[in-house]
Short mmCIF file of C-alpha atoms in Angstrom, two decimals:
data_model
loop_
_atom_site.label_atom_id
_atom_site.label_comp_id
_atom_site.label_asym_id
_atom_site.label_seq_id
_atom_site.Cartn_x
_atom_site.Cartn_y
_atom_site.Cartn_z
CA MET Q 151 2.08 26.60 5.83
CA ALA Q 152 3.31 22.98 6.00
CA VAL Q 153 6.60 22.34 7.81
CA GLU Q 154 9.04 19.51 7.14
CA ILE Q 155 9.13 16.67 9.64
CA LYS Q 156 10.52 13.12 9.81
CA THR Q 157 7.68 10.62 9.56
CA LEU Q 158 7.54 6.96 10.60
CA ILE Q 159 8.98 5.76 7.29
CA HIS Q 160 12.43 6.81 8.57
CA TYR Q 161 12.10 4.39 11.53
CA PRO Q 162 11.09 0.94 10.16
CA ASP Q 163 11.10 -0.89 13.51
CA LEU Q 164 8.97 1.83 15.08
CA TYR Q 165 6.67 1.85 12.06
CA PHE Q 166 5.80 -1.82 12.50
CA LYS Q 167 5.30 -1.40 16.27
CA LYS Q 168 2.72 1.32 15.57
CA TYR Q 169 1.21 -0.80 12.81
CA ALA Q 170 0.76 -3.66 15.30
CA ALA Q 171 -1.45 -1.39 17.42
CA VAL Q 172 -3.91 -0.72 14.58
CA ILE Q 173 -3.94 -4.44 13.72
CA LYS Q 174 -4.77 -5.20 17.36
CA ASN Q 175 -7.77 -2.88 17.14
CA GLY Q 176 -9.30 -4.30 14.00
CA PHE Q 177 -7.34 -3.02 11.03
CA THR Q 178 -6.28 -5.79 8.67
CA MET Q 179 -4.50 -6.12 5.34
CA LYS Q 180 -6.30 -9.42 4.65
CA ASP Q 181 -10.03 -10.02 4.92
CA ASP Q 182 -12.76 -11.88 3.01
CA GLU Q 183 -13.95 -8.83 1.08
CA LYS Q 184 -10.44 -7.90 -0.03
CA THR Q 185 -9.70 -11.51 -1.01
CA ARG Q 186 -12.90 -11.58 -3.07
CA ASP Q 187 -11.99 -8.34 -4.84
CA LEU Q 188 -8.42 -9.51 -5.48
CA THR Q 189 -9.76 -12.78 -6.91
CA GLU Q 190 -12.12 -10.95 -9.26
CA SER Q 191 -9.38 -8.51 -10.32
CA PHE Q 192 -6.68 -11.08 -10.99
CA GLU Q 193 -9.11 -13.30 -12.87
CA MET Q 194 -9.24 -10.48 -15.41
CA ILE Q 195 -5.63 -11.06 -16.48
CA SER Q 196 -5.81 -11.86 -20.20
CA CYS Q 197 -2.54 -13.74 -20.68
CA ASP Q 198 -3.66 -17.38 -20.88
CA ASP Q 199 -1.82 -17.86 -24.18
CA LYS Q 200 1.58 -17.03 -22.65
CA SER Q 201 4.08 -19.69 -21.59
CA GLU Q 202 4.72 -17.80 -18.34
CA LEU Q 203 3.09 -14.96 -16.44
CA ARG Q 204 5.42 -12.16 -15.35
CA ILE Q 205 4.43 -10.15 -12.27
CA LEU Q 206 6.18 -7.14 -10.71
CA ALA Q 207 5.23 -6.53 -7.07
CA ILE Q 208 6.21 -3.12 -5.65
CA GLY Q 209 6.50 -2.40 -1.91
CA THR Q 210 5.22 -5.75 -0.70
CA GLY Q 211 6.35 -5.67 2.92
CA GLN Q 212 6.33 -9.23 4.22
CA GLY Q 213 3.95 -10.39 1.48
CA LEU Q 214 0.63 -10.70 3.35
CA VAL Q 215 -1.49 -9.63 0.37
CA ASP Q 216 0.91 -11.24 -2.11
CA GLU Q 217 0.13 -14.63 -0.59
CA VAL Q 218 -3.45 -14.33 -1.87
CA ILE Q 219 -2.27 -13.18 -5.30
CA ILE Q 220 0.32 -15.95 -5.67
CA ASP Q 221 -2.22 -18.59 -4.67
CA LEU Q 222 -4.50 -17.30 -7.45
CA VAL Q 223 -1.97 -17.05 -10.28
CA SER Q 224 -0.07 -20.24 -9.41
CA ALA Q 225 -3.32 -22.20 -9.68
CA ARG Q 226 -4.18 -20.67 -13.06
CA PHE Q 227 -0.88 -20.40 -14.95
CA LYS Q 228 1.68 -23.08 -15.76
CA ALA Q 229 4.64 -20.86 -14.91
CA VAL Q 230 4.88 -17.58 -13.02
CA VAL Q 231 7.84 -15.21 -12.58
CA TYR Q 232 7.30 -13.06 -9.49
CA VAL Q 233 9.66 -10.11 -9.10
CA VAL Q 234 9.51 -8.45 -5.67
CA VAL Q 235 10.79 -4.90 -5.10
CA GLU Q 236 10.90 -4.03 -1.37
CA PRO Q 237 13.40 -1.63 0.27
CA ALA Q 238 12.90 -2.85 3.88
CA GLU Q 239 15.34 -5.74 4.31
CA ALA Q 240 13.67 -7.23 7.40
CA GLU Q 241 10.25 -7.30 5.72
CA LEU Q 242 11.73 -8.79 2.56
CA GLN Q 243 13.30 -11.56 4.64
CA LYS Q 244 9.88 -12.41 6.11
CA PHE Q 245 8.56 -12.71 2.56
CA LYS Q 246 11.43 -15.06 1.68
CA ASP Q 247 10.72 -17.10 4.81
CA MET Q 248 7.06 -17.45 3.77
CA VAL Q 249 8.15 -18.70 0.34
CA SER Q 250 10.41 -21.28 2.02
CA VAL Q 251 7.52 -22.50 4.18
CA LYS Q 252 5.29 -22.80 1.10
CA ALA Q 253 8.01 -24.77 -0.69
CA GLY Q 254 8.16 -27.14 2.27
CA GLN Q 255 4.41 -27.64 1.90
CA ASP Q 256 4.87 -28.44 -1.80
CA GLN Q 257 3.11 -25.22 -2.87
CA TRP Q 258 3.99 -22.58 -5.48
CA LYS Q 259 6.24 -25.05 -7.33
CA ASN Q 260 5.56 -23.28 -10.63
CA VAL Q 261 6.54 -19.83 -9.31
CA THR Q 262 10.06 -18.45 -9.76
CA PHE Q 263 10.83 -15.62 -7.32
CA LYS Q 264 13.30 -12.78 -7.70
CA PHE Q 265 13.75 -10.61 -4.59
CA LEU Q 266 15.21 -7.12 -4.92
CA CYS Q 267 15.97 -5.09 -1.80
CA THR Q 268 15.70 -1.71 -3.48
CA THR Q 269 13.37 1.23 -4.03
CA ILE Q 270 11.05 1.66 -6.97
CA GLU Q 271 13.16 4.59 -8.15
CA GLU Q 272 16.36 2.53 -8.12
CA PHE Q 273 14.60 -0.35 -9.86
CA LEU Q 274 13.27 1.84 -12.69
CA ASP Q 275 16.59 3.67 -13.01
CA THR Q 276 18.45 0.37 -13.33
CA ARG Q 277 16.04 -0.75 -16.08
CA THR Q 278 16.57 2.51 -17.96
CA LYS Q 279 20.39 2.36 -17.74
CA ALA Q 280 20.42 -1.30 -18.79
CA LYS Q 281 17.97 -0.52 -21.64
CA THR Q 282 15.78 -3.41 -20.46
CA THR Q 283 12.88 -4.07 -22.81
CA GLU Q 284 11.34 -7.14 -21.16
CA GLY Q 285 7.97 -6.17 -19.74
CA PHE Q 286 5.42 -7.53 -17.30
CA ASP Q 287 1.90 -8.87 -17.56
CA VAL Q 288 0.94 -7.51 -14.15
CA VAL Q 289 2.40 -4.74 -12.01
CA HIS Q 290 0.88 -4.24 -8.59
CA THR Q 291 1.56 -1.78 -5.79
CA ILE Q 292 -0.53 -2.02 -2.63
CA HIS Q 293 -0.42 0.95 -0.21
CA SER Q 294 3.09 1.82 -1.44
CA PRO Q 295 2.83 4.89 -3.71
CA TYR Q 296 2.66 7.15 -0.63
CA HIS Q 297 6.40 6.48 -0.33
CA PHE Q 298 7.42 6.91 -3.98
CA THR Q 299 9.56 9.98 -4.62
CA ASP Q 300 7.37 10.84 -7.63
CA PRO Q 301 4.23 8.71 -7.25
CA HIS Q 302 2.40 10.03 -10.30
CA GLY Q 303 5.43 9.78 -12.58
CA SER Q 304 6.38 6.32 -11.29
CA LEU Q 305 2.87 4.92 -11.82
CA VAL Q 306 2.90 6.18 -15.40
CA GLU Q 307 6.32 4.56 -15.88
CA LEU Q 308 5.09 1.29 -14.37
CA TYR Q 309 2.13 1.33 -16.75
CA GLY Q 310 4.63 1.83 -19.55
CA ILE Q 311 6.54 -1.39 -18.77
CA LEU Q 312 3.40 -3.50 -19.08
CA ASP Q 313 3.15 -5.78 -22.09
CA LYS Q 314 0.10 -5.31 -24.29
CA GLY Q 315 -2.97 -6.62 -22.48
CA GLY Q 316 -1.23 -6.20 -19.12
CA MET Q 317 -2.75 -4.84 -15.92
CA LEU Q 318 -1.52 -2.21 -13.46
CA PHE Q 319 -3.15 -2.77 -10.05
CA VAL Q 320 -2.98 -0.02 -7.43
CA MET Q 321 -4.55 -0.09 -3.95
CA LEU Q 322 -4.72 3.03 -1.78
CA VAL Q 323 -6.75 4.59 1.01
CA ALA Q 324 -10.00 6.34 0.15
CA GLY Q 325 -12.87 8.01 1.96
CA PRO Q 326 -12.24 9.15 5.58
CA TRP Q 327 -8.56 8.16 5.72
CA GLU Q 328 -7.87 9.91 2.43
CA ARG Q 329 -9.61 13.07 3.69
CA THR Q 330 -7.60 12.85 6.92
CA ASN Q 331 -4.36 12.40 4.95
CA VAL Q 332 -5.02 15.46 2.84
CA LYS Q 333 -5.72 17.61 5.91
CA ILE Q 334 -2.64 16.33 7.74
CA GLY Q 335 -0.58 17.25 4.67
CA GLU Q 336 -1.63 20.86 5.18
CA TYR Q 337 0.34 20.95 8.46
CA TYR Q 338 3.55 19.06 7.65
CA PHE Q 339 5.39 17.21 4.91
CA ASP Q 340 8.15 14.68 4.42
CA PRO Q 341 9.82 14.21 1.01
CA LYS Q 342 9.50 10.45 1.59
CA VAL Q 343 5.74 10.48 2.27
CA HIS Q 344 2.81 11.81 0.26
CA PHE Q 345 -0.42 12.53 2.12
CA PHE Q 346 -2.99 11.59 -0.47
CA GLY Q 347 -5.35 8.79 -1.47
CA MET Q 348 -6.84 7.19 -4.55
CA SER Q 349 -8.82 10.22 -5.76
CA ALA Q 350 -5.70 12.30 -6.44
CA VAL Q 351 -3.78 9.36 -7.91
CA ARG Q 352 -6.58 8.30 -10.24
CA GLU Q 353 -7.13 11.86 -11.46
CA LYS Q 354 -3.43 12.45 -12.19
CA PHE Q 355 -3.05 9.05 -13.86
CA LEU Q 356 -5.96 9.68 -16.24
CA GLU Q 357 -4.57 13.11 -17.07
CA GLN Q 358 -1.35 11.48 -18.29
CA ILE Q 359 -2.69 8.20 -19.73
CA LYS Q 360 -5.83 9.34 -21.47
CA ASP Q 361 -6.43 6.08 -23.35
CA ALA Q 362 -6.05 3.77 -20.32
CA LYS Q 363 -8.96 1.42 -19.68
CA ILE Q 364 -9.75 1.93 -15.99
CA MET Q 365 -11.99 0.22 -13.48
CA THR Q 366 -12.19 0.67 -9.70
CA LYS Q 367 -13.33 -1.28 -6.64
CA PHE Q 368 -14.21 0.37 -3.31
CA ARG Q 369 -14.28 -1.21 0.18
CA ALA Q 370 -15.63 0.54 3.30
CA LYS Q 371 -13.64 -0.49 6.39
CA ARG Q 372 -13.38 0.64 10.02
CA PHE Q 373 -11.21 0.02 13.05
CA ARG Q 374 -11.62 0.97 16.71
CA ILE Q 375 -9.62 3.98 17.97
CA ASN Q 376 -11.15 4.80 21.39
CA GLU Q 377 -7.73 4.87 23.07
CA CYS Q 378 -6.39 7.46 20.56
CA PHE Q 379 -8.16 10.10 22.63
CA GLN Q 380 -6.61 8.93 25.93
CA GLU Q 381 -3.25 10.65 26.32
CA ASP Q 382 -1.88 8.03 28.76
CA SER Q 383 -2.74 5.00 26.57
CA GLU Q 384 0.26 3.33 24.91
CA ASP Q 385 -1.96 1.61 22.33
CA GLY Q 386 -3.81 4.85 21.72
CA ASN Q 387 -0.63 6.83 21.15
CA ASP Q 388 0.73 4.11 18.87
CA MET Q 389 -2.45 4.21 16.78
CA LEU Q 390 -2.39 8.00 16.69
CA ASP Q 391 1.26 7.92 15.60
CA PHE Q 392 0.36 5.49 12.81
CA ILE Q 393 -2.63 7.49 11.55
CA ALA Q 394 -0.63 10.74 11.58
CA GLN Q 395 2.59 8.92 10.52
CA ILE Q 396 4.60 10.85 13.13
CA PRO Q 397 6.60 9.11 15.91
CA ASP Q 398 5.62 10.40 19.36
CA PHE Q 399 2.99 12.57 17.71
CA ARG Q 400 1.76 14.31 20.86
CA LYS Q 401 5.31 15.24 21.89
CA THR Q 402 6.62 16.09 18.42
CA VAL Q 403 4.07 18.58 17.11
CA SER Q 404 2.77 21.69 18.82
CA LYS Q 405 -0.37 21.41 20.96
CA GLU Q 406 -2.21 23.61 18.47
CA VAL Q 407 -1.38 21.31 15.55
CA ALA Q 408 -2.00 18.17 17.62
CA ASP Q 409 -5.47 19.40 18.61
CA ALA Q 410 -6.28 20.34 15.01
CA ILE Q 411 -5.24 16.94 13.63
CA ILE Q 412 -7.03 15.02 16.39
CA ASN Q 413 -10.17 16.99 15.54
CA ILE Q 414 -9.75 16.04 11.87
CA ILE Q 415 -9.52 12.38 12.89
CA LYS Q 416 -12.65 12.74 15.05
CA GLU Q 417 -14.55 14.26 12.13
CA ASN Q 418 -13.82 11.12 10.11
CA CYS Q 419 -15.05 8.70 12.78
CA VAL Q 420 -18.44 7.13 13.45
CA LYS Q 421 -19.86 5.76 16.72
CA SER Q 422 -20.75 2.08 16.99
CA GLY Q 423 -22.17 1.51 20.45
CA ASP Q 424 -19.38 2.48 22.85
CA ASP Q 425 -16.72 2.26 20.15
CA ILE Q 426 -15.28 5.10 18.08
CA MET Q 427 -14.56 3.72 14.60
CA PHE Q 428 -12.14 5.39 12.19
CA GLY Q 429 -12.82 4.97 8.49
CA VAL Q 430 -10.03 3.21 6.63
CA ASP Q 431 -11.75 2.73 3.28
CA GLU Q 432 -9.74 1.38 0.36
CA GLU Q 433 -10.03 1.70 -3.39
CA ASP Q 434 -8.41 -0.43 -6.08
CA MET Q 435 -7.59 0.98 -9.51
CA LEU Q 436 -7.09 -1.44 -12.38
CA ALA Q 437 -5.55 0.04 -15.54
CA PHE Q 438 -5.39 -2.20 -18.60
CA LYS Q 439 -2.98 -1.62 -21.49
#
């Protein structure tokens, strides 16, 4: 039976320290394959007849992936309104700083930004109370629905605020990391974190939006986690904390649970020479209205 525990999402500074460890060992939010897939996906936006393109970006962090998206849409459309919803103030400030740098380089001149330091739930609730009817041409959420209070309900609601012809773009883990997430969720839970991946989200979405036009893109990715199995390695413990989403994982959970979860992680690894590579596959879901 799963027990409640406080995951890394409650400790933003610690979260990004752990995240840095997986980046150091080969995990990345930006790579050539992802950029290619994003380019192909955002070229499918069918709003060329509009005077401005309206985009809602949910849970952007510091905007690493958004940079690719904004480059694409700013080159294609005369005017872009880019609304950013991000609850972590420090990460939102980094996004704002990036926009300032781009402005200094005479880039993104046709993009109007609106930054909202709030949660998706607060954003949608505010729209409902204000009876806002203005929609969006694109809504995207990249590795954020894990932290929605009601991920399935919120994604349906986000689809609902698309204008006709609009696109909902969702990116989540798949493959080994999704299987690991599901197993970890059997041992503990946090109301602020959902241990799932794209399979569950896609299935639930199609149950509720039966007429949605869906397409998916899958990317197989790996990063090195040798040190995760060395109890005295700081990098290894940081990576393990990030994969399990528990601060001080080895000290926080019982040895029995720690051993079980480490075995689950091992089962979802492959050897590459002397390296142990953990699968961090991703899948994109595009839903057109």
